Amino acid sequence: MLKYVIKRELQHYLYSLVFQISFLLITAVFIVGTIAFLKSYDAKIQEYSKYNVEFTNGLKNTAESNASNLAVRRQTFVSKPRGNGFIADCKEKYLPNNFIHSAYNVFGFEVRSGSVNPFLNNFQELNWSFIVSLIMSFIVLLLTFDTISGEKESKTLAITLSNTISRGTLLWGKYISVIMVTMLMLIIGIILSILIVIISNKVALSFISVIEILYFILLSFFFISLISAFGILSSVIVRKSNVSLLIALTFWLIFVVIIPNSSMFSAKNIFSIEHSDDINEKVSKARDDINRNAPEGSWAASGGNPFLPEHELRADNQTNLMNSEMNIRNAYYQDMFRQLEKTRLLTMISPISLFEYMNEAVVGGGYLRFQKVWNDLHSFQPQFLQFFKELDANDPDSPHWYNPYENYSTTKKPVNFEQVPLFEERIISLEERFSFILKYLLVIVIYTAVIFFSSFVLFVRYDVR
Amino acid sequence: MIFSIAKKDFLLNLVSSRFVIGFLLCLFLIPFTLMVNIDDYSEQLRVYTLDKAQTDKNFKEVKVYSKLRPEIVKPPEPLTIFSGGISSNVGNRVKIWLGEKPLLATGKTAIRDNPLLNSFFSIDFIGIIAIVMSLLALIFTYDLCTGEKEEGTLKLQLSNSISRYKILLGKVIGVYLILLPIILFCYILSIIFILISPNIQFSAGDWGRICLLFLTSILFLSIFIFIGLLISTRSHSSRVSIIVCLFFWVFFIFIIPNLSVYMAESFIKVQSRDNLQYALDDLNREYGEEWDEYEKTLKRPDWGRHWNHSWGRDGYQELYGTSKSRYEYYRQSQEFKEPLRIDYADKKWAFQKAYLDELDKQKNLAEMISLISPSELFRLVCSAFCRTDVNSHYRFMDRTRIYREELINYFKDKKIFSSFSYFTPVPPETFMTADEIVRIRSGGEFKNNQEYREWVRNEQAKGTSMRSISASLGKVDIPETDPNAYSYLDLSDVPIFQLHFGDILTDLKECLFKISASILISILLFYLSFISFIKYDVR
């Protein structure tokens, strides 16, 4: 029986106007979005490699002049443009993507200047994630808002139900067929997009890309199921199809407009953190305290004589200054992370935000990537320091007083650049991503079950007259 | 007759569920958005007050002209509550340097406390009006013809001796009657919110601008009413008509804004900020070489020590307690350096301007594509009225560059670059020769510099530490070397930056093209729907 329902519904949907228009729209957006991505990716990669050459040359020159300069040099690690950005960009260009570190510490992160044109409005790239979360969700609601109320109005519901079919089977059949139709559109769009990527030959698709694409399709399936459940729910709440349309649209507006756009407000007011001015004040106060209590001669220096006794005091003082500043700042960074994470947890009520966060795990980008680089840098930095200390230990002309900001009292010998450890970003492994997705997947499945179950309950009591 | 139709439609709509839901949506969304934006504005105001106090203090507390580098802080625009435009992307602070023209503003509006939150967008009042009112306009018009046709009442109406255009006009008026109160309600609500918020002050001109916003909103509403009307008169069932309407809606409101910017960003290449920086670094190097060349022609001073010296970016030097010859050396070098740096700023500007032009080109393309959508047109006009659009920002930045010229002219007119007061508050008549400094500081131990130098050479040969050698000149302090002995400069005649806002008329003129285009579009849409309604098949 279920088979007949699905067959009938599929025919109904495939010939419907919604399907035809959306099919055209989605295909067009998939094509345009992918082409635009490839175009901008090309430019970004060129820029990135140019930066990298300049950066490596600078580092090399420093290394070949003086190892201490290399150690205290503030390096800026810039994350590489992602080749799988056509799946999801995760708003990475708005996120901090410059990481500042030296051998002694990881100092902080900032939004790369010039990564966004300030004269343009904030926008989302037209990638797969955008298409599914915004356009497909809208289409799914248009397909489902009148599943029940529409049939009631055209009086076919009463006839259908006078057969031996159970209400559950009918609802289930309709649900499955909507998902099937939407997935069909999605998969055609994805195939087109992949074809364009392959033909352009600008992005190499590897085994990992295949897994990512499969992950994306899987998550889209869950996402679409959830949105369809919402559509069906709005069709069984009321008896008139135009009212259920309004309800469906209200759901959509809440998910797409209200919740995501209120996150800044809730972050600032519900999960507020200290202002950065206050933190800077704290830092400079701690700095003044340390300087005031520093022993006499802590600021004496001589470029020519590394063994000047005051250099030891100076190195200690500078280390104290760095530690006190970084203690305050690291606590503040943790506050920032918590603020973002809590806000995200709150916005997860919106399936669209939820889907966006899941996509970070699919492509290994966004905040997840930020965290990964941040943590990896923290484990890289001690290795780099270790390397430098070993180098320094072999130099008899160095008093080995480690000064995190200056080169007075450590080795001034050049170092072979090939031996210098360089930080490289490692992509997030598939297992890590999957374990991350799993949490969200659980949320989305429960969410879907609750919504679908409530529509089922409402439908069982639905008055077909 | 028209009015009785309008009245009938109005009353029918008033009791309909779409009115209730639409009204509730506004009732919920508008206060919420206002709250968010007023909160945001208060935060901007808080930061502004802090920044302003800081920069004012920095401006006043200078003892030498080389430290006089005013920083302009733009006060937050209260109209951002209505339309944010690009105000949250561009900064509000501009530091005036001599060696570089202001390129982009910095400041906290551009860099938030937590940069991770940049991934969250926010929406302003106009954005909500655009989304909700366009949706309501379409929802109320999609079945204007089809609905009555399906019920069969259209036939009945037309069988009377009433002309079709009267029916159409009556129906349109009915829709206006229902939507105008909603939009009026939204605006009244916003005005109430503004009046009860303690820290928002609107000038008379600002209220005028709000009136303009209201009128523009009605114009925008009309476009969507006529789009709905046209679709309704072209289709034969309500279901088709609503589907088409909603696709147009999602396309205009959600796809075009993202599409336009994305296309502009992908297809117009802007060189990276790094590239610009490389070019500027090259110029800096060139400047350094030119200066080194000139420095060789200067007479080296016979005395190298000073008792107080601070220095910093952009030519900042603050010097106390050195010899006459060394003061003179600094004076001569800065007399050459500062005008040269200003020349180099002009050379740098060529690159900076090219960069800005590229950004501008990208913005223009984005704007052009976005004009496909009436809602983007509406938002552009509104942000111009609220002084938060790109052009207002350009005007502000231009003003800062003019101000920099004014400041330079002030320096030049007063011949500050060739005066000692550029780097030291010590009056020139109290400058001492090296011999005098040695004599006084050593308490008469050495007669002159020559004697002191020989003594130093001998002591160094003996291996005496630098510290005790230095101590020999610390016996008697010269009061003029203490920075605290000097008061701040009198800066009452320094030009002050003044923010010029264009008046409403100039802003209106700028948007005239867009506004007249919207009027034309709505007339055209109405005309088209009129024609198709005349030919409408009522069966």
GROMACS .gro file of C-alpha atoms in nm, chain B residues 186-455:
model
  270
  651CYS     CA    1   0.571   4.960   1.221
  652TYR     CA    2   0.700   5.314   1.189
  653ILE     CA    3   0.499   5.443   1.482
  654LEU     CA    4   0.633   5.157   1.688
  655SER     CA    5   0.988   5.248   1.591
  656ILE     CA    6   0.931   5.613   1.680
  657ILE     CA    7   0.793   5.516   2.018
  658PHE     CA    8   1.097   5.298   2.077
  659ILE     CA    9   1.329   5.583   1.985
  660LEU     CA   10   1.148   5.833   2.201
  661ILE     CA   11   1.162   5.613   2.508
  662SER     CA   12   1.529   5.521   2.465
  663PRO     CA   13   1.728   5.761   2.678
  664ASN     CA   14   2.045   5.799   2.477
  665ILE     CA   15   1.918   5.854   2.126
  666GLN     CA   16   1.894   6.208   2.004
  667PHE     CA   17   1.740   6.282   1.667
  668SER     CA   18   1.769   6.619   1.501
  669ALA     CA   19   1.490   6.776   1.299
  670GLY     CA   20   1.666   6.666   0.981
  671ASP     CA   21   1.672   6.309   1.105
  672TRP     CA   22   1.296   6.311   1.155
  673GLY     CA   23   1.265   6.438   0.800
  674ARG     CA   24   1.476   6.147   0.687
  675ILE     CA   25   1.251   5.905   0.871
  676CYS     CA   26   0.957   6.054   0.681
  677LEU     CA   27   1.147   5.991   0.360
  678LEU     CA   28   1.209   5.633   0.470
  679PHE     CA   29   0.838   5.594   0.529
  680LEU     CA   30   0.754   5.727   0.183
  681THR     CA   31   1.016   5.504   0.024
  682SER     CA   32   0.872   5.206   0.209
  683ILE     CA   33   0.532   5.281   0.058
  684LEU     CA   34   0.687   5.301  -0.285
  685PHE     CA   35   0.861   4.971  -0.225
  686LEU     CA   36   0.537   4.821  -0.102
  687SER     CA   37   0.367   4.936  -0.420
  688ILE     CA   38   0.619   4.758  -0.637
  689PHE     CA   39   0.548   4.430  -0.463
  690ILE     CA   40   0.174   4.489  -0.466
  691PHE     CA   41   0.189   4.535  -0.840
  692ILE     CA   42   0.414   4.235  -0.887
  693GLY     CA   43   0.157   4.027  -0.702
  694LEU     CA   44  -0.121   4.185  -0.901
  695LEU     CA   45   0.047   4.116  -1.231
  696ILE     CA   46   0.112   3.754  -1.140
  697SER     CA   47  -0.245   3.718  -1.022
  698THR     CA   48  -0.390   3.857  -1.343
  699ARG     CA   49  -0.163   3.635  -1.551
  700SER     CA   50  -0.248   3.309  -1.381
  701HIS     CA   51  -0.565   3.107  -1.364
  702SER     CA   52  -0.542   2.943  -1.029
  703SER     CA   53  -0.447   3.078  -0.690
  704ARG     CA   54  -0.214   2.791  -0.633
  705VAL     CA   55  -0.004   2.870  -0.937
  706SER     CA   56  -0.008   3.237  -0.857
  707ILE     CA   57   0.110   3.197  -0.498
  708ILE     CA   58   0.387   2.961  -0.600
  709VAL     CA   59   0.515   3.203  -0.864
  710CYS     CA   60   0.487   3.494  -0.621
  711LEU     CA   61   0.683   3.315  -0.353
  712PHE     CA   62   0.957   3.215  -0.591
  713PHE     CA   63   0.993   3.574  -0.699
  714TRP     CA   64   1.001   3.673  -0.335
  715VAL     CA   65   1.274   3.430  -0.236
  716PHE     CA   66   1.469   3.519  -0.546
  717PHE     CA   67   1.454   3.894  -0.486
  718ILE     CA   68   1.501   3.895  -0.114
  719PHE     CA   69   1.734   3.607  -0.045
  720ILE     CA   70   1.913   3.501  -0.360
  721ILE     CA   71   1.991   3.829  -0.536
  722PRO     CA   72   2.162   4.001  -0.240
  723ASN     CA   73   2.400   3.709  -0.196
  724LEU     CA   74   2.436   3.640  -0.566
  725SER     CA   75   2.524   3.999  -0.655
  726VAL     CA   76   2.801   4.034  -0.400
  727TYR     CA   77   2.936   3.688  -0.467
  728MET     CA   78   2.951   3.747  -0.840
  729ALA     CA   79   3.118   4.085  -0.795
  730GLU     CA   80   3.370   3.936  -0.559
  731SER     CA   81   3.449   3.643  -0.782
  732PHE     CA   82   3.463   3.818  -1.115
  733ILE     CA   83   3.637   4.143  -1.026
  734LYS     CA   84   3.977   4.082  -0.888
  735VAL     CA   85   4.109   4.308  -0.616
  736GLN     CA   86   4.479   4.291  -0.543
  737SER     CA   87   4.550   4.181  -0.189
  738ARG     CA   88   4.628   4.418   0.092
  739ASP     CA   89   4.973   4.252   0.108
  740ASN     CA   90   5.043   4.360  -0.248
  741LEU     CA   91   4.959   4.716  -0.164
  742GLN     CA   92   5.182   4.691   0.139
  743TYR     CA   93   5.473   4.563  -0.070
  744ALA     CA   94   5.439   4.867  -0.298
  745LEU     CA   95   5.429   5.103  -0.002
  746ASP     CA   96   5.731   4.931   0.152
  747ASP     CA   97   5.923   4.990  -0.169
  748LEU     CA   98   5.842   5.359  -0.150
  749ASN     CA   99   5.949   5.368   0.211
  750ARG     CA  100   6.282   5.218   0.113
  751GLU     CA  101   6.321   5.474  -0.162
  752TYR     CA  102   6.249   5.749   0.086
  753GLY     CA  103   6.506   5.604   0.323
  754GLU     CA  104   6.770   5.610   0.051
  755GLU     CA  105   6.692   5.969  -0.036
  756TRP     CA  106   6.721   6.066   0.326
  757ASP     CA  107   7.047   5.879   0.373
  758GLU     CA  108   7.187   6.067   0.075
  759TYR     CA  109   7.090   6.399   0.224
  760GLU     CA  110   7.211   6.309   0.570
  761LYS     CA  111   7.568   6.287   0.438
  762THR     CA  112   7.559   6.656   0.350
  763LEU     CA  113   7.461   6.752   0.703
  764LYS     CA  114   7.723   6.858   0.951
  765ARG     CA  115   7.755   6.592   1.222
  766PRO     CA  116   7.699   6.742   1.566
  767ASP     CA  117   7.991   6.738   1.807
  768TRP     CA  118   7.777   6.600   2.083
  769GLY     CA  119   7.573   6.281   2.083
  770ARG     CA  120   7.408   6.256   2.421
  771HIS     CA  121   7.068   6.374   2.532
  772TRP     CA  122   6.897   6.337   2.864
  773ASN     CA  123   6.550   6.275   2.740
  774HIS     CA  124   6.451   6.147   2.401
  775SER     CA  125   6.130   5.980   2.286
  776TRP     CA  126   6.050   5.893   1.932
  777GLY     CA  127   5.789   5.706   1.741
  778ARG     CA  128   5.592   5.665   1.424
  779ASP     CA  129   5.549   5.935   1.162
  780GLY     CA  130   5.837   6.163   1.255
  781TYR     CA  131   5.763   6.185   1.624
  782GLN     CA  132   6.066   6.316   1.815
  783GLU     CA  133   6.074   6.465   2.160
  784LEU     CA  134   6.416   6.581   2.265
  785TYR     CA  135   6.546   6.743   2.584
  786GLY     CA  136   6.887   6.831   2.722
  787THR     CA  137   7.121   6.803   2.431
  788SER     CA  138   7.364   7.045   2.281
  789LYS     CA  139   7.292   7.337   2.054
  790SER     CA  140   7.465   7.168   1.764
  791ARG     CA  141   7.258   6.854   1.802
  792TYR     CA  142   6.932   7.047   1.822
  793GLU     CA  143   7.037   7.224   1.508
  794TYR     CA  144   7.119   6.891   1.343
  795TYR     CA  145   6.770   6.758   1.421
  796ARG     CA  146   6.613   7.081   1.300
  797GLN     CA  147   6.791   7.064   0.968
  798SER     CA  148   6.714   6.698   0.916
  799GLN     CA  149   6.347   6.736   0.988
  800GLU     CA  150   6.328   7.045   0.772
  801PHE     CA  151   6.426   6.816   0.488
  802LYS     CA  152   6.253   6.498   0.604
  803GLU     CA  153   5.901   6.610   0.678
  804PRO     CA  154   5.821   6.778   0.343
  805LEU     CA  155   5.980   6.478   0.173
  806ARG     CA  156   5.759   6.238   0.365
  807ILE     CA  157   5.459   6.442   0.265
  808ASP     CA  158   5.569   6.414  -0.098
  809TYR     CA  159   5.605   6.042  -0.055
  810ALA     CA  160   5.257   6.025   0.093
  811ASP     CA  161   5.134   6.159  -0.241
  812LYS     CA  162   5.332   5.893  -0.425
  813LYS     CA  163   5.190   5.625  -0.197
  814TRP     CA  164   4.844   5.759  -0.258
  815ALA     CA  165   4.869   5.661  -0.623
  816PHE     CA  166   4.886   5.294  -0.516
  817GLN     CA  167   4.632   5.335  -0.241
  818LYS     CA  168   4.392   5.505  -0.477
  819ALA     CA  169   4.427   5.220  -0.724
  820TYR     CA  170   4.341   4.978  -0.447
  821LEU     CA  171   4.039   5.182  -0.341
  822ASP     CA  172   3.926   5.204  -0.701
  823GLU     CA  173   3.931   4.828  -0.728
  824LEU     CA  174   3.723   4.796  -0.414
  825ASP     CA  175   3.488   5.055  -0.556
  826LYS     CA  176   3.460   4.871  -0.885
  827GLN     CA  177   3.365   4.554  -0.702
  828LYS     CA  178   3.106   4.742  -0.504
  829ASN     CA  179   2.963   4.899  -0.818
  830LEU     CA  180   2.921   4.567  -0.992
  831ALA     CA  181   2.754   4.422  -0.684
  832GLU     CA  182   2.520   4.717  -0.675
  833MET     CA  183   2.438   4.689  -1.043
  834ILE     CA  184   2.349   4.322  -1.022
  835SER     CA  185   2.152   4.377  -0.704
  836LEU     CA  186   1.933   4.635  -0.877
  837ILE     CA  187   1.748   4.344  -1.037
  838SER     CA  188   1.578   4.311  -0.703
  839PRO     CA  189   1.341   4.587  -0.592
  840SER     CA  190   1.421   4.511  -0.231
  841GLU     CA  191   1.790   4.581  -0.285
  842LEU     CA  192   1.698   4.905  -0.460
  843PHE     CA  193   1.493   4.992  -0.157
  844ARG     CA  194   1.774   4.913   0.082
  845LEU     CA  195   2.024   5.116  -0.115
  846VAL     CA  196   1.798   5.420  -0.115
  847CYS     CA  197   1.727   5.381   0.254
  848SER     CA  198   2.092   5.349   0.351
  849ALA     CA  199   2.162   5.667   0.154
  850PHE     CA  200   1.890   5.843   0.350
  851CYS     CA  201   2.038   5.710   0.672
  852ARG     CA  202   2.389   5.821   0.574
  853THR     CA  203   2.518   5.468   0.613
  854ASP     CA  204   2.579   5.393   0.247
  855VAL     CA  205   2.914   5.372   0.075
  856ASN     CA  206   2.895   5.724  -0.066
  857SER     CA  207   2.848   5.876   0.277
  858HIS     CA  208   3.151   5.684   0.390
  859TYR     CA  209   3.349   5.807   0.087
  860ARG     CA  210   3.253   6.162   0.172
  861PHE     CA  211   3.372   6.116   0.527
  862MET     CA  212   3.703   5.973   0.412
  863ASP     CA  213   3.747   6.254   0.160
  864ARG     CA  214   3.690   6.501   0.440
  865THR     CA  215   3.962   6.338   0.646
  866ARG     CA  216   4.204   6.371   0.355
  867ILE     CA  217   4.115   6.737   0.313
  868TYR     CA  218   4.164   6.784   0.682
  869ARG     CA  219   4.509   6.634   0.654
  870GLU     CA  220   4.593   6.893   0.388
  871GLU     CA  221   4.463   7.166   0.615
  872LEU     CA  222   4.684   7.042   0.891
  873ILE     CA  223   4.987   7.030   0.663
  874ASN     CA  224   4.915   7.383   0.545
  875TYR     CA  225   4.896   7.491   0.904
  876PHE     CA  226   5.239   7.337   0.966
  877LYS     CA  227   5.378   7.500   0.656
  878ASP     CA  228   5.224   7.842   0.721
  879LYS     CA  229   5.369   7.855   1.067
  880LYS     CA  230   5.701   7.719   0.933
  881ILE     CA  231   5.686   7.452   1.199
  882PHE     CA  232   5.896   7.203   1.006
  883SER     CA  233   6.191   7.441   1.022
  884SER     CA  234   6.138   7.538   1.382
  885PHE     CA  235   6.272   7.376   1.696
  886SER     CA  236   5.928   7.352   1.845
  887TYR     CA  237   5.859   7.060   1.609
  888PHE     CA  238   6.065   6.833   1.829
  889THR     CA  239   6.150   7.015   2.149
  890PRO     CA  240   5.969   7.255   2.380
  891VAL     CA  241   6.303   7.386   2.508
  892PRO     CA  242   6.332   7.754   2.409
  893PRO     CA  243   6.624   7.801   2.163
  894GLU     CA  244   6.775   8.083   2.368
  895THR     CA  245   6.847   7.839   2.652
  896PHE     CA  246   7.027   7.586   2.430
  897MET     CA  247   7.373   7.512   2.559
  898THR     CA  248   7.689   7.424   2.380
  899ALA     CA  249   7.852   7.093   2.452
  900ASP     CA  250   8.116   7.269   2.661
  901GLU     CA  251   7.856   7.433   2.881
  902ILE     CA  252   7.672   7.106   2.934
  903VAL     CA  253   7.990   6.929   3.037
  904ARG     CA  254   8.091   7.209   3.271
  905ILE     CA  255   7.758   7.236   3.449
  906ARG     CA  256   7.676   6.866   3.466
  907SER     CA  257   8.013   6.763   3.599
  908GLY     CA  258   7.993   7.033   3.864
  909GLY     CA  259   8.296   7.207   3.716
  910GLU     CA  260   8.513   6.893   3.702
  911PHE     CA  261   8.567   6.939   3.329
  912LYS     CA  262   8.615   7.272   3.161
  913ASN     CA  263   8.498   7.166   2.820
  914ASN     CA  264   8.393   6.879   2.601
  915GLN     CA  265   8.746   6.815   2.474
  916GLU     CA  266   8.871   6.758   2.826
  917TYR     CA  267   8.581   6.529   2.911
  918ARG     CA  268   8.632   6.317   2.604
  919GLU     CA  269   8.995   6.262   2.677
  920TRP     CA  270   8.905   6.160   3.030
   0.00000   0.00000   0.00000
